[in-house]
Coordinates of C-alpha atoms in Angstrom, one line a residue:
X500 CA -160.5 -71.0 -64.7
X501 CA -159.7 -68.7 -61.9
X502 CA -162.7 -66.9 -60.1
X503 CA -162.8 -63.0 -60.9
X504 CA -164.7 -60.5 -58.8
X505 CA -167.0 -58.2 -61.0
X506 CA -166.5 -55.3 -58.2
X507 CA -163.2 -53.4 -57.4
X508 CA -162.4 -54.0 -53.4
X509 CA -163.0 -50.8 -51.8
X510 CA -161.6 -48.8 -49.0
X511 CA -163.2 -46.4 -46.3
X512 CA -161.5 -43.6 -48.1
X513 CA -164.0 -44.5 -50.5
X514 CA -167.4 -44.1 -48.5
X515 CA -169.2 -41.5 -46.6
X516 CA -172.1 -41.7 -44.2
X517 CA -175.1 -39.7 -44.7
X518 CA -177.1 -38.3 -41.6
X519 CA -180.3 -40.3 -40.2
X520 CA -182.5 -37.5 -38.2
X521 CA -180.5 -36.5 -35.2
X522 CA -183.4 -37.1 -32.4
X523 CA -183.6 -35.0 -29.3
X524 CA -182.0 -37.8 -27.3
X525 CA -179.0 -38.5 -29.6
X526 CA -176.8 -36.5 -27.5
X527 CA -172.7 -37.5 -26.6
X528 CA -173.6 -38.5 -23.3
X529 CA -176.2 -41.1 -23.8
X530 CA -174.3 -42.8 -27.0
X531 CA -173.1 -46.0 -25.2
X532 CA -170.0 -48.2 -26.9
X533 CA -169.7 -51.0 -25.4
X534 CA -169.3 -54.2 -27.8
X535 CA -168.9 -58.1 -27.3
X536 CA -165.5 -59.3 -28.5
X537 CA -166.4 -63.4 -27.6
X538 CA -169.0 -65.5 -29.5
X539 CA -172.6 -65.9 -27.8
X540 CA -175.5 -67.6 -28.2
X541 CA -179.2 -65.7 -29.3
X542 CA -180.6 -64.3 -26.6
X543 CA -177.3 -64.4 -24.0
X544 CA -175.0 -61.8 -23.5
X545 CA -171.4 -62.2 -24.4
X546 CA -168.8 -63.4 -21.5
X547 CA -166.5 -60.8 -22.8
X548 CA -167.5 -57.1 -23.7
X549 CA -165.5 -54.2 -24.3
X550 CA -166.6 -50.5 -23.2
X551 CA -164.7 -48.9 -26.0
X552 CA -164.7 -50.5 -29.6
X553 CA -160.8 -50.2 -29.6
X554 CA -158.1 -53.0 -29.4
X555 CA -154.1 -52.3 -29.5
X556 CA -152.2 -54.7 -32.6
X557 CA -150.6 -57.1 -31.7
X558 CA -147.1 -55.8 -32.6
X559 CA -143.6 -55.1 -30.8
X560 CA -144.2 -51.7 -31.2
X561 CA -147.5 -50.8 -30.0
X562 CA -148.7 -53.3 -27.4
X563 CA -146.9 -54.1 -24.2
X564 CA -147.7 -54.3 -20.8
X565 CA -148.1 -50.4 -20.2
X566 CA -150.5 -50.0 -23.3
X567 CA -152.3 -52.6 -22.6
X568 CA -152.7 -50.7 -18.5
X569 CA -153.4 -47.7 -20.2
X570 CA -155.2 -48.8 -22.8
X571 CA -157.6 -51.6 -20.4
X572 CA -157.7 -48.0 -17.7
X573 CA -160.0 -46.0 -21.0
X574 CA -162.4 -48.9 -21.5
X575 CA -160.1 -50.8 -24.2
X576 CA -158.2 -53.8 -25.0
X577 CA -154.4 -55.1 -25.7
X578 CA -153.1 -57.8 -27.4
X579 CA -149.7 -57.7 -25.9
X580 CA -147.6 -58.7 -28.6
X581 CA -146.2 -62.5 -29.2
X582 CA -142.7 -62.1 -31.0
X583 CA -140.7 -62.9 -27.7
X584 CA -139.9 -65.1 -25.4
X585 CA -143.0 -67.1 -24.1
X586 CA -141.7 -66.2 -20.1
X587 CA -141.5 -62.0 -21.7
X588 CA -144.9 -62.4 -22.5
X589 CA -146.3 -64.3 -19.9
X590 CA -144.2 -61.6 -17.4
X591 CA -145.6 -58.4 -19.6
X592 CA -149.8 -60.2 -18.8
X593 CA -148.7 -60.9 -15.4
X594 CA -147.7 -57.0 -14.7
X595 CA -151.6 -56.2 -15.8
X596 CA -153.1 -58.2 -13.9
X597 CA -151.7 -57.5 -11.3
X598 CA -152.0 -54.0 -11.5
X599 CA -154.3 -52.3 -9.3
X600 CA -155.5 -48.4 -10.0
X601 CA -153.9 -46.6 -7.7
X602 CA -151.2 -48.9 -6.9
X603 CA -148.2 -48.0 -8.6
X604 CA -145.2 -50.9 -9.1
X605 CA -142.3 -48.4 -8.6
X606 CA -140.2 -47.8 -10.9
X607 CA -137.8 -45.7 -9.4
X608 CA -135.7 -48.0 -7.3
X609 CA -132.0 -47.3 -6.1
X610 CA -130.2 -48.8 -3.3
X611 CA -128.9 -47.3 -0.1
X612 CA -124.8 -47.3 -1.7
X613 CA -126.4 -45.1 -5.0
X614 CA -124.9 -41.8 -4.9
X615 CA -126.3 -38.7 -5.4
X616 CA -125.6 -38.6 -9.2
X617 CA -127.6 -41.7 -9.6
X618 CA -130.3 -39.9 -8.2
X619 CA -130.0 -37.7 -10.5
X620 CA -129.2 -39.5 -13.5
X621 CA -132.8 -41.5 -12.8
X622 CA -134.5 -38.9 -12.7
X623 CA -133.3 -37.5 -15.6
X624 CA -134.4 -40.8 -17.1
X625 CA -138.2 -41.5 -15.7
X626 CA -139.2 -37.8 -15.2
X627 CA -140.2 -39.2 -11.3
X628 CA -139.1 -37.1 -8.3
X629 CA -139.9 -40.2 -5.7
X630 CA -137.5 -42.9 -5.9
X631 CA -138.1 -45.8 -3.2
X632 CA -134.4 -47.1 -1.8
X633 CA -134.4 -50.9 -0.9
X634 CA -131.9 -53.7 0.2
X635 CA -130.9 -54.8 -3.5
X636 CA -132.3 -51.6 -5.8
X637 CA -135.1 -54.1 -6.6
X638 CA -139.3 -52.6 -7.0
X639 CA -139.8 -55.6 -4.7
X640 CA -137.0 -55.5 -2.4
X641 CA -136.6 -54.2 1.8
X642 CA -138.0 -50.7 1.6
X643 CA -135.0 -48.6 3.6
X644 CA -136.1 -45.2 1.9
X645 CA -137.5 -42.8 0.3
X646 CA -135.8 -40.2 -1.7
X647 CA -138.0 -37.1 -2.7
X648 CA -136.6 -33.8 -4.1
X649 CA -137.3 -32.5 -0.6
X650 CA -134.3 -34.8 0.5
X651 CA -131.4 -33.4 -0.8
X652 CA -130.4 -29.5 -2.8
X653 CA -127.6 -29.8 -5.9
X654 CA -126.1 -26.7 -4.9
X655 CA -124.6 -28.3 -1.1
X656 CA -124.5 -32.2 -1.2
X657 CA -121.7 -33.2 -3.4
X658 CA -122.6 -35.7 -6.2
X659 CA -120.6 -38.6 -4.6
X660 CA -122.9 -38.5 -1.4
X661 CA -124.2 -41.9 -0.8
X662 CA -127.9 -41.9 -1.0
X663 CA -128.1 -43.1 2.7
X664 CA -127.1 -39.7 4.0
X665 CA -130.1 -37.8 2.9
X666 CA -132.5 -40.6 2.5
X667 CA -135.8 -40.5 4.8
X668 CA -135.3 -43.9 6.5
X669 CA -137.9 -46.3 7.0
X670 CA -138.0 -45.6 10.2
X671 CA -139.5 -42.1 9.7
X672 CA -142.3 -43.0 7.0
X673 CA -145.8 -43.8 7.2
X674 CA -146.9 -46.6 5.2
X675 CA -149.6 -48.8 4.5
X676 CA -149.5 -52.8 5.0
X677 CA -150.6 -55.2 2.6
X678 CA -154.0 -55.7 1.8
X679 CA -155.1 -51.6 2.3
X680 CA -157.7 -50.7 -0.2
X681 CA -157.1 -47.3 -2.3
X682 CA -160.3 -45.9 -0.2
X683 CA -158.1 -46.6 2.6
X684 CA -154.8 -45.6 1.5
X685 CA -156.0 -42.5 0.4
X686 CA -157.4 -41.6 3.9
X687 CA -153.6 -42.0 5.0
X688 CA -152.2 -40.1 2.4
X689 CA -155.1 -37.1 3.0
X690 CA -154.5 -37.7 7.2
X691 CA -151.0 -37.5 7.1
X692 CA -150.7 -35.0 4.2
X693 CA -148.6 -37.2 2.1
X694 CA -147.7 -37.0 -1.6
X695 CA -146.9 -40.8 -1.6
X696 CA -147.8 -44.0 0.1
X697 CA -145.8 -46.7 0.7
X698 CA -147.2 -50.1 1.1
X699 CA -144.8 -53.2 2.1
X700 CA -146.0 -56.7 2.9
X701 CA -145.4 -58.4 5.9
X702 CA -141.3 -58.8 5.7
X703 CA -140.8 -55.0 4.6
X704 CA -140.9 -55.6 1.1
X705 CA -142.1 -52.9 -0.6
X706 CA -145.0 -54.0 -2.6
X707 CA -146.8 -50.6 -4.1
X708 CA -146.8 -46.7 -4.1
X709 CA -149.9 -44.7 -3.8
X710 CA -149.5 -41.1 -5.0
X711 CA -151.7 -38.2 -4.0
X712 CA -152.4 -37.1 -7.5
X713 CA -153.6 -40.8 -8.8
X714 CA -156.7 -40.0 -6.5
X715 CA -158.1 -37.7 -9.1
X716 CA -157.0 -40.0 -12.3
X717 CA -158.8 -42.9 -10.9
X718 CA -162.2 -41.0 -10.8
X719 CA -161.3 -39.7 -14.3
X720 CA -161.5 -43.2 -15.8
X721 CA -165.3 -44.4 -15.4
X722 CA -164.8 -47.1 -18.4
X723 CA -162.0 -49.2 -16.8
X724 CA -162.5 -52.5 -18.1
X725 CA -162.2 -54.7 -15.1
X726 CA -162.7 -58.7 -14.3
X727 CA -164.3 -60.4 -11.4
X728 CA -161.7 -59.4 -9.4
X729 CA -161.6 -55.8 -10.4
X730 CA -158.8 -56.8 -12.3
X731 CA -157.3 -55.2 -15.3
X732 CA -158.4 -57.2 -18.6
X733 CA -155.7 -58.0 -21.2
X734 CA -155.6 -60.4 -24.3
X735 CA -152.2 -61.6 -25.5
X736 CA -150.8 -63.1 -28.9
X737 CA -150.1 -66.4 -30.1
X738 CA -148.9 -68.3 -33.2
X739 CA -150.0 -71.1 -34.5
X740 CA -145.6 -72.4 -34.2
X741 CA -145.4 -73.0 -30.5
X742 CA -148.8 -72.7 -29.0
X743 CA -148.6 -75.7 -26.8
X744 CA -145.9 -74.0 -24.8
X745 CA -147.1 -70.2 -25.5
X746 CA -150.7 -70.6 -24.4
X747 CA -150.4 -72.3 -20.8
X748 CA -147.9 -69.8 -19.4
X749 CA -150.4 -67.1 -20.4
X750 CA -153.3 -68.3 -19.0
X751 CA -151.4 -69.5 -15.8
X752 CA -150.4 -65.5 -16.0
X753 CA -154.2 -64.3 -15.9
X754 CA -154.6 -63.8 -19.7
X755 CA -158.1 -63.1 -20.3
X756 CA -158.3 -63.9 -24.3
X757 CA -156.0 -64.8 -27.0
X758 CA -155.9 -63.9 -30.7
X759 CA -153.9 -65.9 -33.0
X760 CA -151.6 -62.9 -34.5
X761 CA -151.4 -64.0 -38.6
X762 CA -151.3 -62.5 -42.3
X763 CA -153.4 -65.2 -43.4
X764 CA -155.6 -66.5 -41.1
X765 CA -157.2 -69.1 -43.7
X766 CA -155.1 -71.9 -43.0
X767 CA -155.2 -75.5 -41.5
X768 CA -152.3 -74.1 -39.0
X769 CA -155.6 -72.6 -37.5
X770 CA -157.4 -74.6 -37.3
X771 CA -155.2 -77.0 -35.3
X772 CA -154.0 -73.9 -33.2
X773 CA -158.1 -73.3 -32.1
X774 CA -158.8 -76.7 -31.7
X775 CA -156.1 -77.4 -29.6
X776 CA -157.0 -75.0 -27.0
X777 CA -160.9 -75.2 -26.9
X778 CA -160.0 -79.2 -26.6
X779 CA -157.2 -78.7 -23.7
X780 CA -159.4 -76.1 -21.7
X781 CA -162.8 -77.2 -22.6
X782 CA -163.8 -73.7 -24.2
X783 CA -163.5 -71.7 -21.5
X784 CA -159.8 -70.1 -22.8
X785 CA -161.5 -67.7 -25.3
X786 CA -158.9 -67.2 -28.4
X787 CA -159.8 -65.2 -31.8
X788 CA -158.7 -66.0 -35.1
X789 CA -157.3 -64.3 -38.5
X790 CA -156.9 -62.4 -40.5
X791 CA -159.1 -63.1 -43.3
X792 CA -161.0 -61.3 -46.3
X793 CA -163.7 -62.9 -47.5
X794 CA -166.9 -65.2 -46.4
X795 CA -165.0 -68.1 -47.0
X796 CA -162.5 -67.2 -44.3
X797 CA -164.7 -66.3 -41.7
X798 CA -166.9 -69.5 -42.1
X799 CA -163.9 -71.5 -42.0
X800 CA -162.7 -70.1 -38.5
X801 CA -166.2 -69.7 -37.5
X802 CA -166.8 -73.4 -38.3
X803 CA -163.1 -74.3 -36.1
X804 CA -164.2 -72.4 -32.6
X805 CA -162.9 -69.3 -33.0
X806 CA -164.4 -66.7 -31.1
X807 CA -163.7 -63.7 -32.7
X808 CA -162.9 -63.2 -36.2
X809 CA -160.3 -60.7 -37.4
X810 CA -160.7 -58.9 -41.0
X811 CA -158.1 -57.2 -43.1
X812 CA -154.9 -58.5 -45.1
X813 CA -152.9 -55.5 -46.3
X814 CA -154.1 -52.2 -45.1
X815 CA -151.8 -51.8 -42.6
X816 CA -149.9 -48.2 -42.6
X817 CA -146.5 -50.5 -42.6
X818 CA -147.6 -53.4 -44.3
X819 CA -146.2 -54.6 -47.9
X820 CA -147.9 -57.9 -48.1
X821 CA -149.7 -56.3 -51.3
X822 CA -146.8 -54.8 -52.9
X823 CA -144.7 -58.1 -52.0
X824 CA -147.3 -60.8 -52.6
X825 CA -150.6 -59.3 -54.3
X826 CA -152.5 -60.7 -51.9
X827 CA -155.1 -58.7 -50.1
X828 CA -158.6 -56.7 -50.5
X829 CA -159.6 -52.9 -49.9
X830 CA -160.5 -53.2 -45.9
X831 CA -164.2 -51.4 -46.6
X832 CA -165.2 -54.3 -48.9
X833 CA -163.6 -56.8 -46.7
X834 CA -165.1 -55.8 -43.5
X835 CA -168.6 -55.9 -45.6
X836 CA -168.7 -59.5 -46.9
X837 CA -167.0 -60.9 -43.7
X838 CA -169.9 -59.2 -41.8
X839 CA -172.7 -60.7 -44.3
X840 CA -171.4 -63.8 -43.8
X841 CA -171.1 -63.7 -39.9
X842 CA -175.1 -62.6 -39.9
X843 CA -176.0 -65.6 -42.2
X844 CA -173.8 -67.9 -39.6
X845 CA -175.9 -66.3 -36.8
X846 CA -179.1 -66.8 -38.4
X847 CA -178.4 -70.6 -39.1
X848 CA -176.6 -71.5 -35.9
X849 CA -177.8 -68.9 -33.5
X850 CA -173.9 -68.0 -32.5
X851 CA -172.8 -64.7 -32.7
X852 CA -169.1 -64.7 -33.9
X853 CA -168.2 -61.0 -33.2
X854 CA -165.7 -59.8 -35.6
X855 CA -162.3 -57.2 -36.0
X856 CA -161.7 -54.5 -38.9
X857 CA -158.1 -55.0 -38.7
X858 CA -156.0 -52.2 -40.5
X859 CA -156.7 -49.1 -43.0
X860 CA -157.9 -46.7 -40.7
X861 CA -156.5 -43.2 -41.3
X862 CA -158.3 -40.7 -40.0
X863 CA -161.2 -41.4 -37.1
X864 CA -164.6 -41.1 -39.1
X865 CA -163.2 -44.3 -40.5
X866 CA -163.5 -46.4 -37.4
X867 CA -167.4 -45.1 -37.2
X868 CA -167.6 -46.5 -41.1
X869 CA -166.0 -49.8 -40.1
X870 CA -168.7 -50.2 -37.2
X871 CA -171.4 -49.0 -39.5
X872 CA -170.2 -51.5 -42.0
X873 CA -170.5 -54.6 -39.5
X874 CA -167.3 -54.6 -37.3
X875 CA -168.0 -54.9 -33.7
X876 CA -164.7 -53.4 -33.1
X877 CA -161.2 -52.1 -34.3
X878 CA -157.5 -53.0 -34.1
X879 CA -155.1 -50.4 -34.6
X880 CA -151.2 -50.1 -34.7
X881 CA -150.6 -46.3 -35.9
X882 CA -152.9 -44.8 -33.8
X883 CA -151.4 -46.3 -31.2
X884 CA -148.0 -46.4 -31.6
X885 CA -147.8 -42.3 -31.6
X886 CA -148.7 -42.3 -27.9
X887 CA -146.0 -42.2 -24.6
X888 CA -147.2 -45.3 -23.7
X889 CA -146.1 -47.3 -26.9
X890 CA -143.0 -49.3 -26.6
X891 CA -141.1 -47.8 -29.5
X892 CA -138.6 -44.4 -28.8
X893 CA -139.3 -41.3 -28.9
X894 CA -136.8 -40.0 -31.1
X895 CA -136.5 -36.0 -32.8
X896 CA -136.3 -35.6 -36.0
X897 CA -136.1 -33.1 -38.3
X898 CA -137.3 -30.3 -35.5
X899 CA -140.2 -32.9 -35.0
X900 CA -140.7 -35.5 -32.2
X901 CA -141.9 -38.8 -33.6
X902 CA -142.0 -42.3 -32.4
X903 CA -140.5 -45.4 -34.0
X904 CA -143.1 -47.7 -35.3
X905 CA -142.3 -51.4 -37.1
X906 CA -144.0 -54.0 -38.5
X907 CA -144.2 -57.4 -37.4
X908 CA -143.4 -58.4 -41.2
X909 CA -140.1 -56.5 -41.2
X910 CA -136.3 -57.7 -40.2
X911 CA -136.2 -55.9 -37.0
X912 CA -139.4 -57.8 -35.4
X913 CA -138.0 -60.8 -36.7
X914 CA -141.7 -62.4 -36.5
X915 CA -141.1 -65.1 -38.9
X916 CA -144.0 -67.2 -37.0
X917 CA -146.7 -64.7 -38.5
X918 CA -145.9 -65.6 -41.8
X919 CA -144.9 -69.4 -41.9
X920 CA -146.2 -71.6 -44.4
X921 CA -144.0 -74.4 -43.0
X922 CA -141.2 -73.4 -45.1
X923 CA -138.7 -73.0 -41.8
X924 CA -137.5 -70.3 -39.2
X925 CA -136.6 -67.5 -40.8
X926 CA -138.1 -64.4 -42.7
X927 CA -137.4 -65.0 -46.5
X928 CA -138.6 -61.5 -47.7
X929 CA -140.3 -58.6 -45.6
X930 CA -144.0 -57.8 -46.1
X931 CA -143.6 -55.1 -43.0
X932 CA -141.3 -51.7 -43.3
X933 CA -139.4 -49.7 -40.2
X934 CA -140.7 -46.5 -39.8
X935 CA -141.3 -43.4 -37.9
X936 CA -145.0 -42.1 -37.0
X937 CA -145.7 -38.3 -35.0
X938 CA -145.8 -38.0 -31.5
X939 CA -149.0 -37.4 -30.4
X940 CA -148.5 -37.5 -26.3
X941 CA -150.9 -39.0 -23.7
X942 CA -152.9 -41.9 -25.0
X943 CA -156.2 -41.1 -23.0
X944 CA -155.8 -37.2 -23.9
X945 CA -155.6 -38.5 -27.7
X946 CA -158.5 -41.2 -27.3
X947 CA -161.0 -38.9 -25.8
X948 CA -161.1 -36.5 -28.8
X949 CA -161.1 -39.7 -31.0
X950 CA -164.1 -41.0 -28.8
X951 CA -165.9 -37.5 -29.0
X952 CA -166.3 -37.6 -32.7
X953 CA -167.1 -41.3 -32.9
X954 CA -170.2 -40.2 -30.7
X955 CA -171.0 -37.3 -32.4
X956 CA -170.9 -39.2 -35.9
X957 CA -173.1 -42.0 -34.7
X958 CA -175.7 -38.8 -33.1
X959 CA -175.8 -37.6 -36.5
X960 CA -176.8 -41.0 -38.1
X961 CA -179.3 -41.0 -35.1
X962 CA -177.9 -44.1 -33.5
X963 CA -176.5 -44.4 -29.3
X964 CA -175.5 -47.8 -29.6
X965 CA -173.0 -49.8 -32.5
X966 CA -175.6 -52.0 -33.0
X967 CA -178.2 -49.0 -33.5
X968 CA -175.7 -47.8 -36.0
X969 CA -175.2 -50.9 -38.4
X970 CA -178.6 -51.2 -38.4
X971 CA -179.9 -47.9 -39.5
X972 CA -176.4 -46.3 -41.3
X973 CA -176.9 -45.4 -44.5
X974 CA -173.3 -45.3 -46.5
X975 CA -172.9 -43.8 -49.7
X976 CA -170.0 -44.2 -52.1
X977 CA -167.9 -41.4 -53.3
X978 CA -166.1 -40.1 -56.2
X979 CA -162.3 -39.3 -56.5
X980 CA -163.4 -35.8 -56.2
X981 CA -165.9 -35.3 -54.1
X982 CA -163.0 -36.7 -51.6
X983 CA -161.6 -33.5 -53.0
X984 CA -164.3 -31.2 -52.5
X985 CA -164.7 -32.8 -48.5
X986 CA -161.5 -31.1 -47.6
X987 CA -160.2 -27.4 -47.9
X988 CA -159.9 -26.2 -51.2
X989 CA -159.5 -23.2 -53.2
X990 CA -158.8 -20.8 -50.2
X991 CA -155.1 -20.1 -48.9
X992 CA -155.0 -21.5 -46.0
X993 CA -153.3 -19.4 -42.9
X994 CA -150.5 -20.7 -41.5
X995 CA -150.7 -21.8 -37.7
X996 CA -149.7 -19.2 -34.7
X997 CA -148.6 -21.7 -32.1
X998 CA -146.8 -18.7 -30.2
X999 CA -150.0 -17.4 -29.0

């Protein structure tokens, strides 16, 4: 006879936390959010922590190489996504690694035959006003130029000019060599009164571009989550199809940890997938696992190497796998069991296997409830994807901007890989839909609100750490309308003055 649970699976909609006494010190500025996302051993820390309890999906639309800079630059993490060529990806970690804060890869590049127009028409395109000129148009190529809206004036060079004719030659910039340090390359661009810094290696190629006003943004990013090399950290997607070719081109690209990107993450495809590596690299490639639902799922990953754990089948904001399949669980319950069963594996093995609430976030007290429910951290795709630095376009519609946002189930990602059960390379049916989500603007600007109330929630359950916070939370579950009665109700509610 099948097994039937007595309770209903639950979502976050469903619960609300109630206040612990808000001590004296639980101020914003002392609540600290950093969280291990790699298994450990009692009593050692974890050889891969996060300062913000935030990862990117793993999906075409939301994670590529410039969320995962942005996203790394506000104390985060990306999983840059795997439906694409294995070199795509391993090119898309490569660009993170080797980005340095403060050194810009340009990209604005024209060559010296570019007219005028083509000027024009880039900058139209980027929104940059500095546009380096080399030998074959290339970021990498033989700096000959730069071309600054100081260089030319629309209404007396004719739009065929070649962009030679106004160009400041190489011959008249300053620039810094190879191996400059920002500290120093700011000192130039403040000596010389510059607004941007070239720097070229030892053949003239041009290598990076330090602006004037990255000075300030690099001090406004105290949580950048950096390696040994003060490196930018990134993680990166796999499958469980053609790992043997995927995972060696990332890590020879500096990938820092891998999740296997899955609806079900119960399977013997796992298994095999996390074995594999921690037998080919002897453990020291770190690679997480999922998704799963229950205890069952977790232990069996757990039990294979994995060292993270990610929870949630269904609650994406584009996912249909419950409508198509029936298979899934409310993410609040989910997140709870998976977490009960990652503290009994601690307490019989002594490993801490950190885990992932995966999907059915809406609004931001949520993430605080999945963290108070046992999650050491979150994966989003929505959130996300509404930012400038998401892959997907920023369309208008309707009067309204809005960004395009996919799953990795439906016919356009084409991700047949995340949902094989051997069957053979295609999609049969979609469990993802194409959509549209609203454009919210800057990604840091967006995550520092979302950080300021995650703080101020945990102050008010009278906890400064995540860990504080599962320990001492107290959840309560809530009625259809008391959901009702936490919103605005029975007033008429002004319309909003935007003009002012």
């Amino acid at each position: 006879m099948a097994f039937f649970y007595s309770e209903p699976s639950r979502t976050f909609n469903e619960y609300l936390l109630i206040p612990n006494l808000t001590r004296k010190d639980c101020i914003s500025e002392n609540v600290v959010l950093k969280t291990p996302i790699v298994r450990f051993k009692e009593g050692e820390k974890s050889p891969l922590e996060i300062n913000l309890p935030f990862a990117s999906a793993i999906m075409q639309s939301v994670s590529d190489h410039n969320m995962a800079i942005a996203l790394a630059r506000c104390g985060g993490i990306s999983f840059i996504y795997a439906s694409q060529p294995v070199e795509k990806q391993a090119e898309m970690v490569s660009k993170v690694k080797k980005y340095k804060a403060g050194f810009v890869i340009s990209d604005s590049n024209l060559t010296p035959e570019n007219t005028l127009e083509d000027v024009v028409s880039l900058k139209e395109k980027t929104g940059h006003s500095t546009i380096a000129v080399t030998e074959n148009g290339l970021p990498t190529g033989r700096l000959l130029g730069i071309v600054t809206s100081r260089d030319y004036r629309l209404s007396r060079y004719p739009l065929s000019m070649k962009v030679k004719e106004f160009m400041t030659p190489f011959s008249s910039l300053i620039y810094g060599k190879e191996g400059v340090t920002l500290k120093e390359a700011n000192d130039m661009i403040w000596a010389h009164k510059l607004n941007c810094l070239p720097i070229i290696d030892n053949n003239q190629n041009l290598l990076y571009l330090v602006f004037r006003k990255d000075y300030d943004s690099h001090k406004e990013n105290p949580n950048e989550l950096l390696d040994r090399n003060k490196r930018l950290i990134t993680g990166a997607g796999i499958n469980t199809r053609d790992y043997r070719e995927r995972v060696p081109a990332l890590v020879d690209a500096g990938v820092d940890i891998l999740c296997i990107d899955s609806s079900d993450g119960y399977s013997e495809w796992q298994n095999d997938t996390i074995r594999y590596i921690k037998e080919e690299y002897n453990g020291a490639v770190k690679v997480g696992a999922g998704n799963v639902v229950d205890r069952e799922g977790f232990l069996y990953l757990a039990e294979a190497g994995a060292d993270f754990v990610k929870v949630g089948i269904g609650g994406g904001s584009i996912c249909i796998t419950r409508e198509q399949k029936g298979i899934g669980r409310g993410q609040a319950t989910a997140v709870i069991e998976v977490a009960q069963a990652r503290d009994e594996y601690f307490k019989k093995t002594g490993i801490y296997v950190p885990i992932c609430s995966d999907g059915g976030i809406v609004h931001d007290y949520h993430i605080v409830l999945a963290l108070a429910m046992g999650a050491d951290f979150v994966m989003l795709g929505r959130y996300f994807a509404r930012f400038d630095e998401s892959p997907g376009r920023k369309l208008k519609v309707g009067g309204n901007f809005v960004k395009e946002y996919w799953g990795e189930g439906s016919n356009r990602a084409r991700n047949w890989q995340r949902y094989d059960l051997g069957s053979g390379q295609k999609l049969e049916f979609e469990e993802g839909v194409d959509s549209y989500v609203p454009y919210a603007g800057k990604l840091k600007d967006n995550l520092d609100i979302t950080v300021s109330k995650i703080k101020s929630t945990m102050c008010n359950c009278g906890a400064l750490t995540i860990k504080e916070l599962q320990k001492n939370a107290r959840i309560s579950l809530v009625s259809a309308t008391s959901i009702i009665e936490g919103g605005a109700h029975d007033v008429i509610l002004k319309e909003s003055d935007f003009s002012s």
